[in-house]
Tab-separated table of C-alpha atoms and ligand atoms in Angstrom:
chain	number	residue	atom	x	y	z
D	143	UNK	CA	-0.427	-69.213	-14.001
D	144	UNK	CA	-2.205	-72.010	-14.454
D	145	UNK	CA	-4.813	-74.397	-13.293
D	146	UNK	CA	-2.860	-77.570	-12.089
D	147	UNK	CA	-0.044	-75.142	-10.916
D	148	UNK	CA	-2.016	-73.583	-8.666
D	149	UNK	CA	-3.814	-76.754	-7.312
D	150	UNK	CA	-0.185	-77.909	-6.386
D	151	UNK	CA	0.844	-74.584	-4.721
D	152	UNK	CA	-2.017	-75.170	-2.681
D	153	UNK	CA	-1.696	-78.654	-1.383
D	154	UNK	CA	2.021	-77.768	-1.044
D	155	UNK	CA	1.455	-75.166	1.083
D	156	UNK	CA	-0.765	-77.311	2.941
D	157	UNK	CA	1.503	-80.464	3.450
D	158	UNK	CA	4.053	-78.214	4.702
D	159	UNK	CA	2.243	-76.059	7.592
D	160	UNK	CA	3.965	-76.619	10.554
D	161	UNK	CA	7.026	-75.583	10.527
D	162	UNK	CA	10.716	-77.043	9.094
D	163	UNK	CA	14.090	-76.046	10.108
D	164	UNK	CA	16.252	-79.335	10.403
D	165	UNK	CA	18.223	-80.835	7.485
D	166	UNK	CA	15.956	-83.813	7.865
D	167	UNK	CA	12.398	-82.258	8.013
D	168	UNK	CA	13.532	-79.681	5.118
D	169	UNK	CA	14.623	-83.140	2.990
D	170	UNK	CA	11.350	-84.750	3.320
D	171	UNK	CA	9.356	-81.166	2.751
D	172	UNK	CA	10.943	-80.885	-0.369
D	173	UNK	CA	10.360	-84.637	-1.072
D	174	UNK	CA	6.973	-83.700	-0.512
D	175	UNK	CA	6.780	-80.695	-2.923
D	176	UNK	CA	8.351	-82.821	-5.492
D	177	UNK	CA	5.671	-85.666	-4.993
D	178	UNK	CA	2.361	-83.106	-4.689
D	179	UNK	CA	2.785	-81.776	-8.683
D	180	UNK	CA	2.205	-84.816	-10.188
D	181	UNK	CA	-0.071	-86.419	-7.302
D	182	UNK	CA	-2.900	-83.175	-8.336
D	183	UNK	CA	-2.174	-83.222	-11.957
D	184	UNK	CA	-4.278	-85.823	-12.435
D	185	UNK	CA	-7.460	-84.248	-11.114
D	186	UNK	CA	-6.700	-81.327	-12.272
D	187	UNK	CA	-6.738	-82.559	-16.094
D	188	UNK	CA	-10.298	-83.754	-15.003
D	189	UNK	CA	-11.287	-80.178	-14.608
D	190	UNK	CA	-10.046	-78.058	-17.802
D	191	UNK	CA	-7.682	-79.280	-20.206
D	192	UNK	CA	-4.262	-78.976	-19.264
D	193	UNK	CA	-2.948	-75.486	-20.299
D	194	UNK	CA	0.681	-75.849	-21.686
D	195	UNK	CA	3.066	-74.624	-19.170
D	196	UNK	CA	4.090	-70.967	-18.783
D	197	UNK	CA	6.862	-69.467	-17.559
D	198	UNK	CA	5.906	-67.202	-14.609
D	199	UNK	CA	5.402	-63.281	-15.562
D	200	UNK	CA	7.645	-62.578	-13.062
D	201	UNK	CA	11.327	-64.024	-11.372
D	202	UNK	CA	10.534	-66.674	-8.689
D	203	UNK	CA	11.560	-64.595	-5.057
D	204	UNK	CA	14.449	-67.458	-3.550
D	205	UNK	CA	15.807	-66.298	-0.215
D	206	UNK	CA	19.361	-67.166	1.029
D	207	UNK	CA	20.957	-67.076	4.067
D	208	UNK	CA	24.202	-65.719	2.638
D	209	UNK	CA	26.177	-63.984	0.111
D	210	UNK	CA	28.012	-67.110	-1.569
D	211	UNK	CA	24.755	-69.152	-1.405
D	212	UNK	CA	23.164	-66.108	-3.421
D	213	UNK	CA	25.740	-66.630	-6.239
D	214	UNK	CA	24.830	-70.109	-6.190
D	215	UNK	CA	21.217	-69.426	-6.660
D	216	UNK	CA	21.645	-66.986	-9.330
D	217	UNK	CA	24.103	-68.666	-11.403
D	218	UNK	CA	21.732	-71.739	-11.506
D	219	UNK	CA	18.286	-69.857	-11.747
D	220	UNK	CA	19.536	-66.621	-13.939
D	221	UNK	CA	16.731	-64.520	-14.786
D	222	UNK	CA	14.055	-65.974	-13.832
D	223	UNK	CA	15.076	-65.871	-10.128
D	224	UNK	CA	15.766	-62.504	-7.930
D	225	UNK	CA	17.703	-63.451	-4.287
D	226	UNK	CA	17.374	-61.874	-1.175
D	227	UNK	CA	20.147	-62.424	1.224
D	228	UNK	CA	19.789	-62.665	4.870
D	229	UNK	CA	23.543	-61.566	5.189
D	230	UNK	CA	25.065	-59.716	2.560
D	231	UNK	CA	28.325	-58.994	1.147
D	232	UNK	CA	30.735	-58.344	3.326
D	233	UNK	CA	28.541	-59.629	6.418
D	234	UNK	CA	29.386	-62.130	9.285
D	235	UNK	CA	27.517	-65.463	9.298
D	236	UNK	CA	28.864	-66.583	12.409
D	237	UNK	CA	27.478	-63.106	14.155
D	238	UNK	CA	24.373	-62.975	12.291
D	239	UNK	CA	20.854	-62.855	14.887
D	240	UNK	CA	17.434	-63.014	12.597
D	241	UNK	CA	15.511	-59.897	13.182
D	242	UNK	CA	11.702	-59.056	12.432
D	243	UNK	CA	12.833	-57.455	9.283
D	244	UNK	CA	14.953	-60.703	8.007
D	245	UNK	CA	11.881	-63.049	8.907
D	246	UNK	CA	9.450	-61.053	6.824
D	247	UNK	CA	11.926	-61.420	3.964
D	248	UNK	CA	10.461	-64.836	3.672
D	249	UNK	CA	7.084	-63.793	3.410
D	250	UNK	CA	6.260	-64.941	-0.439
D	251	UNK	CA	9.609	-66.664	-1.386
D	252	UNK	CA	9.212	-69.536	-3.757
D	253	UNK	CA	12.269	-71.079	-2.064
D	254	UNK	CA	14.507	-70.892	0.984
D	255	UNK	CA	18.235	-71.966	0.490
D	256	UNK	CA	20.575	-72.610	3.858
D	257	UNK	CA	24.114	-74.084	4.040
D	258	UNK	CA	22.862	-76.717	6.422
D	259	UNK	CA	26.112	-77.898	8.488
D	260	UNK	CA	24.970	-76.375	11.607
D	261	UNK	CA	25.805	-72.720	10.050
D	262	UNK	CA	22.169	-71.526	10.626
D	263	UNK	CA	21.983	-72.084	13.944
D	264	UNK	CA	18.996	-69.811	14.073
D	265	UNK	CA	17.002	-70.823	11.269
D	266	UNK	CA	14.184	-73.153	12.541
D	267	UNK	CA	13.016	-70.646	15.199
D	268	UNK	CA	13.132	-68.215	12.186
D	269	UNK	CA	11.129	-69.464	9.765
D	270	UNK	CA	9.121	-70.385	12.315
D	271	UNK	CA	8.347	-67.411	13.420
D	272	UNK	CA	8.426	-65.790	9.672
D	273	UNK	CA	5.024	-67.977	8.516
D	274	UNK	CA	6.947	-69.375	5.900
D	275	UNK	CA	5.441	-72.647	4.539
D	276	UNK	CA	7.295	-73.096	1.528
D	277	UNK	CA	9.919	-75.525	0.452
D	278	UNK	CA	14.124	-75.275	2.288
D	279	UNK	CA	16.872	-76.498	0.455
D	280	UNK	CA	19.907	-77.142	2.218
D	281	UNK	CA	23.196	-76.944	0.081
D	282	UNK	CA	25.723	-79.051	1.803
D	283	UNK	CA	22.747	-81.937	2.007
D	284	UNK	CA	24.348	-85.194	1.149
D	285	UNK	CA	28.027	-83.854	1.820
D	286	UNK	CA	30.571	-85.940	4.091
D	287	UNK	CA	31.310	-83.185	6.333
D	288	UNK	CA	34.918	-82.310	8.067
D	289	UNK	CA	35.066	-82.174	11.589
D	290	UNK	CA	35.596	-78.615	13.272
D	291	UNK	CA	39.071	-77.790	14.450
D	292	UNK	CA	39.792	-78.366	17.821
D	293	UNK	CA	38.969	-75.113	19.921
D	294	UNK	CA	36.618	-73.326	17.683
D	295	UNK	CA	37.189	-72.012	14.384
D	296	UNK	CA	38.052	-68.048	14.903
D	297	UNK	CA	35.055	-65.930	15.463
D	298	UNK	CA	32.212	-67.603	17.858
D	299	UNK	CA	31.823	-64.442	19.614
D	300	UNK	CA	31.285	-66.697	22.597
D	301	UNK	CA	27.166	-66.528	22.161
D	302	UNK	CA	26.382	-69.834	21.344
D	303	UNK	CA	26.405	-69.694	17.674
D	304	UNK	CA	28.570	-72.619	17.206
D	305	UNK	CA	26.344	-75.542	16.925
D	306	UNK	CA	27.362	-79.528	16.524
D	307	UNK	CA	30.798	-80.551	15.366
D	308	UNK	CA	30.733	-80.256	12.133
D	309	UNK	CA	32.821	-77.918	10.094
D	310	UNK	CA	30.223	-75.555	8.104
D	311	UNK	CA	32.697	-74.135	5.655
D	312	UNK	CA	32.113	-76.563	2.978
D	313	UNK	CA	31.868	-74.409	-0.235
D	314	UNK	CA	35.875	-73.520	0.218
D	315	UNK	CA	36.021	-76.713	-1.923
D	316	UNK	CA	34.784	-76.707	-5.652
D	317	UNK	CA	33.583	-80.580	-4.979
D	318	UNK	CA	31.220	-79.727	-2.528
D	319	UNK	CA	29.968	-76.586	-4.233
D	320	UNK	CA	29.346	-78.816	-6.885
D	321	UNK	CA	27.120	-80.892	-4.830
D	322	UNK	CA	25.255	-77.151	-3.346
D	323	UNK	CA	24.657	-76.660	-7.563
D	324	UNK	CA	23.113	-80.077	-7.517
D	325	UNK	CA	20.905	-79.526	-4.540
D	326	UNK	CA	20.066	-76.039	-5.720
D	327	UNK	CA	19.154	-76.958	-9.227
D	328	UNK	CA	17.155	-79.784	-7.771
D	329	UNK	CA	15.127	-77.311	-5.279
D	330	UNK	CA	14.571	-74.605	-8.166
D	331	UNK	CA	13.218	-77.428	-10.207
D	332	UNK	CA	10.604	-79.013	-7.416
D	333	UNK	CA	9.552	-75.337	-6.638
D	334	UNK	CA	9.196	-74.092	-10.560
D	335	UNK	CA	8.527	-77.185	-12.628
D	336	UNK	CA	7.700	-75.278	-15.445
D	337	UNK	CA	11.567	-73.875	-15.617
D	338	UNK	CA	13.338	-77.373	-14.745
D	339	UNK	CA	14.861	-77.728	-18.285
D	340	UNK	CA	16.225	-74.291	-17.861
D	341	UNK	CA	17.795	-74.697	-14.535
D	342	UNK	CA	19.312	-78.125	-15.671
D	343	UNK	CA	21.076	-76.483	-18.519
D	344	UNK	CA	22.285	-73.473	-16.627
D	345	UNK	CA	24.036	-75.642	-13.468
D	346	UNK	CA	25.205	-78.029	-16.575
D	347	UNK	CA	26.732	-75.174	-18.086
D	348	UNK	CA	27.898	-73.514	-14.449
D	349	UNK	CA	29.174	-77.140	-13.213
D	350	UNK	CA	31.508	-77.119	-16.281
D	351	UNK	CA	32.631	-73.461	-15.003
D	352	UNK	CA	33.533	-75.000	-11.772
D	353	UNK	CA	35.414	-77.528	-13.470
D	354	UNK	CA	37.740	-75.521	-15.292
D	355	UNK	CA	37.611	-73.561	-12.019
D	356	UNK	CA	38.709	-76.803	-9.561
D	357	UNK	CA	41.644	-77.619	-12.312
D	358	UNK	CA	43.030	-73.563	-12.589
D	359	UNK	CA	43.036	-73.671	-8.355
D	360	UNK	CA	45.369	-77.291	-8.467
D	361	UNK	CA	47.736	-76.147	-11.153
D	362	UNK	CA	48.307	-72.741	-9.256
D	363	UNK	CA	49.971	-74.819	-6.561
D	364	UNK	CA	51.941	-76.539	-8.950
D	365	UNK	CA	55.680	-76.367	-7.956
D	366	UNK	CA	55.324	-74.948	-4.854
D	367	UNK	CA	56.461	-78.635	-2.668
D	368	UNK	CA	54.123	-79.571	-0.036
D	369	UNK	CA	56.439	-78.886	2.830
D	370	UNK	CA	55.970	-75.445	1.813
D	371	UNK	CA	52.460	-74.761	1.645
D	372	UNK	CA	52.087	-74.055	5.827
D	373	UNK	CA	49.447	-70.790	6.327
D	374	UNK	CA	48.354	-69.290	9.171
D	375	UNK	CA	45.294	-67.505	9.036
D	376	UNK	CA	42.974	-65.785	11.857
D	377	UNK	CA	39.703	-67.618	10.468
D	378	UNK	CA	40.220	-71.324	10.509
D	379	UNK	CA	37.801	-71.303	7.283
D	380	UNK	CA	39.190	-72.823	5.143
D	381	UNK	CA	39.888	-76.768	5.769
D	382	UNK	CA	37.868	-77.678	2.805
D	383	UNK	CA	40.317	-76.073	0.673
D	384	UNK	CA	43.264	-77.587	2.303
D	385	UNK	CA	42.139	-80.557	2.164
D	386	UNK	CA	40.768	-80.626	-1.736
D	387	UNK	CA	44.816	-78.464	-2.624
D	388	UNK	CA	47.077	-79.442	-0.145
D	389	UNK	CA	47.636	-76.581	2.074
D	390	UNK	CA	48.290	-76.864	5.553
D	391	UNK	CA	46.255	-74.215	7.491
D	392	UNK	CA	46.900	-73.523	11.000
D	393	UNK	CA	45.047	-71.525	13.576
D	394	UNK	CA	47.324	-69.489	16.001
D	395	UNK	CA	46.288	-68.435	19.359
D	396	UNK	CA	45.793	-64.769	19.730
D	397	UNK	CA	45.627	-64.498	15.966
D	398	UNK	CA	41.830	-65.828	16.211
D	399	UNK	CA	40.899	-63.484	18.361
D	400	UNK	CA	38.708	-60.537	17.849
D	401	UNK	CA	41.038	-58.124	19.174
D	402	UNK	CA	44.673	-57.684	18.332
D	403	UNK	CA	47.169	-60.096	20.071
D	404	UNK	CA	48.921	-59.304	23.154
D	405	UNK	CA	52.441	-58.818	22.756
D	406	UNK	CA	53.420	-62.271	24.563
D	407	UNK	CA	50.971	-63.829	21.692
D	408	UNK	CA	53.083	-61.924	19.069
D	409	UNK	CA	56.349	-63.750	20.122
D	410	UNK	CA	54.443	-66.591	20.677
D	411	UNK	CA	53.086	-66.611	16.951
D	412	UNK	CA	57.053	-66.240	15.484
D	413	UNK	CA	58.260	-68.798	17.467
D	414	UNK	CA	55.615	-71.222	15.800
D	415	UNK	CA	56.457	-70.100	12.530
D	416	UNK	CA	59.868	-70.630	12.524
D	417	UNK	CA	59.191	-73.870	13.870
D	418	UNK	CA	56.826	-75.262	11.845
D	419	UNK	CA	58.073	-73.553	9.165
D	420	UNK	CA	54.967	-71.392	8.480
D	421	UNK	CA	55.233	-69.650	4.877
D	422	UNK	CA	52.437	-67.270	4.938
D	423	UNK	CA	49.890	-65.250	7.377
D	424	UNK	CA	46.742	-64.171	6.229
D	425	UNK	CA	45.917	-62.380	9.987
D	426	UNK	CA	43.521	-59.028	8.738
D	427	UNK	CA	42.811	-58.827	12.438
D	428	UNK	CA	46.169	-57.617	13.204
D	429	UNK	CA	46.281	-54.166	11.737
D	430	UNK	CA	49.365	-52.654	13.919
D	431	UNK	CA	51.745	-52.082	11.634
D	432	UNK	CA	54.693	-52.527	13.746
D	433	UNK	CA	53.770	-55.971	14.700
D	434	UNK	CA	53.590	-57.290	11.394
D	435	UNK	CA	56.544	-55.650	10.539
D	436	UNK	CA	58.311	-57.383	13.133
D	437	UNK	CA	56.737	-60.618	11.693
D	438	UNK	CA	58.602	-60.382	8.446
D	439	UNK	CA	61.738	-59.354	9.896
D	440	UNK	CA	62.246	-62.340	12.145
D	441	UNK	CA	60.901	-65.104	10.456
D	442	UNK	CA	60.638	-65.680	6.818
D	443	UNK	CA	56.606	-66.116	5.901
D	444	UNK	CA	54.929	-63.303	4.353
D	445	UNK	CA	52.290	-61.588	5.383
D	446	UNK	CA	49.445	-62.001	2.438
D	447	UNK	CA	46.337	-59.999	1.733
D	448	UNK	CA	42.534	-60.563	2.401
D	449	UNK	CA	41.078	-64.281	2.099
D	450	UNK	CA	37.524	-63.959	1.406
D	451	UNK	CA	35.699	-67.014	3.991
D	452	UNK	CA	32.126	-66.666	4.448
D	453	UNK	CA	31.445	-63.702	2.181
D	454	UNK	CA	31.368	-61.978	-1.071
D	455	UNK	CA	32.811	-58.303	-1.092
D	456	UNK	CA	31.124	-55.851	-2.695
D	457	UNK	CA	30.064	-55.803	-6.814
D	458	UNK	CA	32.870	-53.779	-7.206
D	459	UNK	CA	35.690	-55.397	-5.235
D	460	UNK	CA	37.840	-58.614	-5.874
D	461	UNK	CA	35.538	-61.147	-4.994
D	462	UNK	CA	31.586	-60.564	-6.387
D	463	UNK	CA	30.988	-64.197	-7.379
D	464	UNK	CA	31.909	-67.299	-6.150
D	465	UNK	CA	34.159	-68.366	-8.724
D	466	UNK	CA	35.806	-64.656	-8.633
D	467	UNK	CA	36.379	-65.696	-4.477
D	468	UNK	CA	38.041	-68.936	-5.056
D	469	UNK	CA	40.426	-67.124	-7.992
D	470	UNK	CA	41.331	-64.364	-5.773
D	471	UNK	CA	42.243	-66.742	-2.824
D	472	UNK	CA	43.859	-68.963	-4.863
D	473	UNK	CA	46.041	-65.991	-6.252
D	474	UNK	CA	47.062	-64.618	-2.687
D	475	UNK	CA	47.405	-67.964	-1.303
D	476	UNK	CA	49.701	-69.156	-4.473
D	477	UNK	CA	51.914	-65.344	-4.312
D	478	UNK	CA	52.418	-65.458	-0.690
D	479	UNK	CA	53.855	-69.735	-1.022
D	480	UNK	CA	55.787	-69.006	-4.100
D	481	UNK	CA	57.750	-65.907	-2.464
S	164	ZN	ZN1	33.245	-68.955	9.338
């Protein structure tokens, strides 16, 4: 490492004691990190002759608060980044209380990266409490956000993790994930300088993936007329994606519950898809059998597979990356219309 990098670590780390959890703090901290490079060089170059610029021996540590940011962050800082998630494949965002353990995962990140949208509900008192001075980026910064759906979105838990209006699940839509690359690239870049050509040329390289990825999800729907495209699904996740590929999502009482729907709720549910003509149910909370059988015998929507919302699965199941996510929605979302 070298001289004037380490003169700007240290006046970044001392512009930024104090704390920042809001969109708006975490924006001008980072404004700040970007700024306190270049105001030090100068005096630094006084010193010692300005080494050439090395890339660090080892990965930069980036913490993020969950597993599709993660993918994110490692598509756009490959190898010379490791992650650390705060919620991991598989895991529920919406459920998710900070422990001691998650705050010290801060402790000597280069970089924190949240959704922003009112998602981390918890994360101001967090890094508060973790000591972490160091730069936030928040994804979604810049987006035009959706408004949530009326009555909450699925799984609250009813413990006050549903903060503002807004409707968190932006990266459901390959537009705004192209604006997280942006914001991620742009954080990598302020918190490394020495690697900012790199990350540039990886999120150029991953924002043409998304590309090809956004055109592949609109042609799958292709055909399928948009009187037909009416889903039901127990998470109201995904109104980012309706909205980009015209598919009408619904919520259902009783379907976004926790626990299974009452029987009332049951006939309840089939006499709103025969009415509005509902063509598929993506409902993994309902896992008797006989119910859903008795879905696809009176009415004609089909009852699809998994939709992957706020997480990855596992390295070794359908959905390990984001772009793997979107295909394997797209795929059950696009079999279940067609039928
Ligand atoms: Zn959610």
């Amino acid at each position: 490492m070298n001289a004037r990098y380490r003169i700007a670590r240290t006046s970044r780390r001392g512009l930024l004691r104090g704390g920042l959890a809001t969109a708006g703090v975490a924006a001008a901290a980072l404004a700040a990190v970007l700024a306190a490079p270049f105001a030090f060089a100068q005096s630094a170059e006084t010193d010692k002759p300005a080494a050439p610029a090395a890339a660090p021996a080892e990965p930069a540590r980036v913490v993020a608060s969950f597993s599709i940011l993660g993918d994110l962050v490692k598509q756009v800082g490959g190898p010379l980044v490791t992650v650390d998630l705060l919620v991991g494949p598989n895991g529920d965002m919406h459920a998710f209380q900070p422990s001691p353990a998650d705050s010290r995962k801060l402790a000597g990140a280069k970089l924190v990266v949240m959704n922003g949208l009112g998602l981390e509900g918890w994360a101001e008192r967090m890094i508060k409490a973790s000591g972490y001075t160091g730069p936030v980026v928040i994804a979604a910064k810049g987006l035009k956000p959706l408004a949530k759906p009326a009555g909450g979105h699925g799984h609250d838990h009813g413990h006050g993790h549903d903060h503002g209006r807004d409707d968190p699940h932006a990266w459901q839509s390959v537009a705004s994930v192209k604006l997280y690359v942006a914001n991620i690239r742009d954080g990598l870049a302020a918190a490394d300088p020495a690697n900012k050509a790199t990350y540039a040329a990886n999120a150029e390289a991953y924002l043409k993936t998304l590309d090809a990825l956004d055109r592949d999800i609109k042609a799958a729907f292709d055909g399928i007329p948009k009187d037909k495209r009416r889903v039901i699904t127990a998470h109201q996740a995904f109104r980012y994606y309706g909205a980009a590929y015209g598919i009408d999502f619904r919520g259902a009482k009783g379907v976004s519950e926790e626990s299974e729907p009452s029987a009332r709720e049951i006939a309840d549910l089939i006499k709103l898809i025969k009415k509005e003509k509902v063509r598929a149910l993506f409902v993994e909370n309902i896992s008797n059998r006989r119910l859903l059988d008795r879905i696809a015998q009176e009415t004609d929507a089909k009852v699809g597979g998994t939709l992957y919302s706020d997480a990855l699965s596992e390295p070794s199941g359908p959905a390990p990356t984001y772009v793997d996510m979107m295909r394997a929605n797209t795929k059950a979302l696009a079999d279940a219309l067609k039928g």
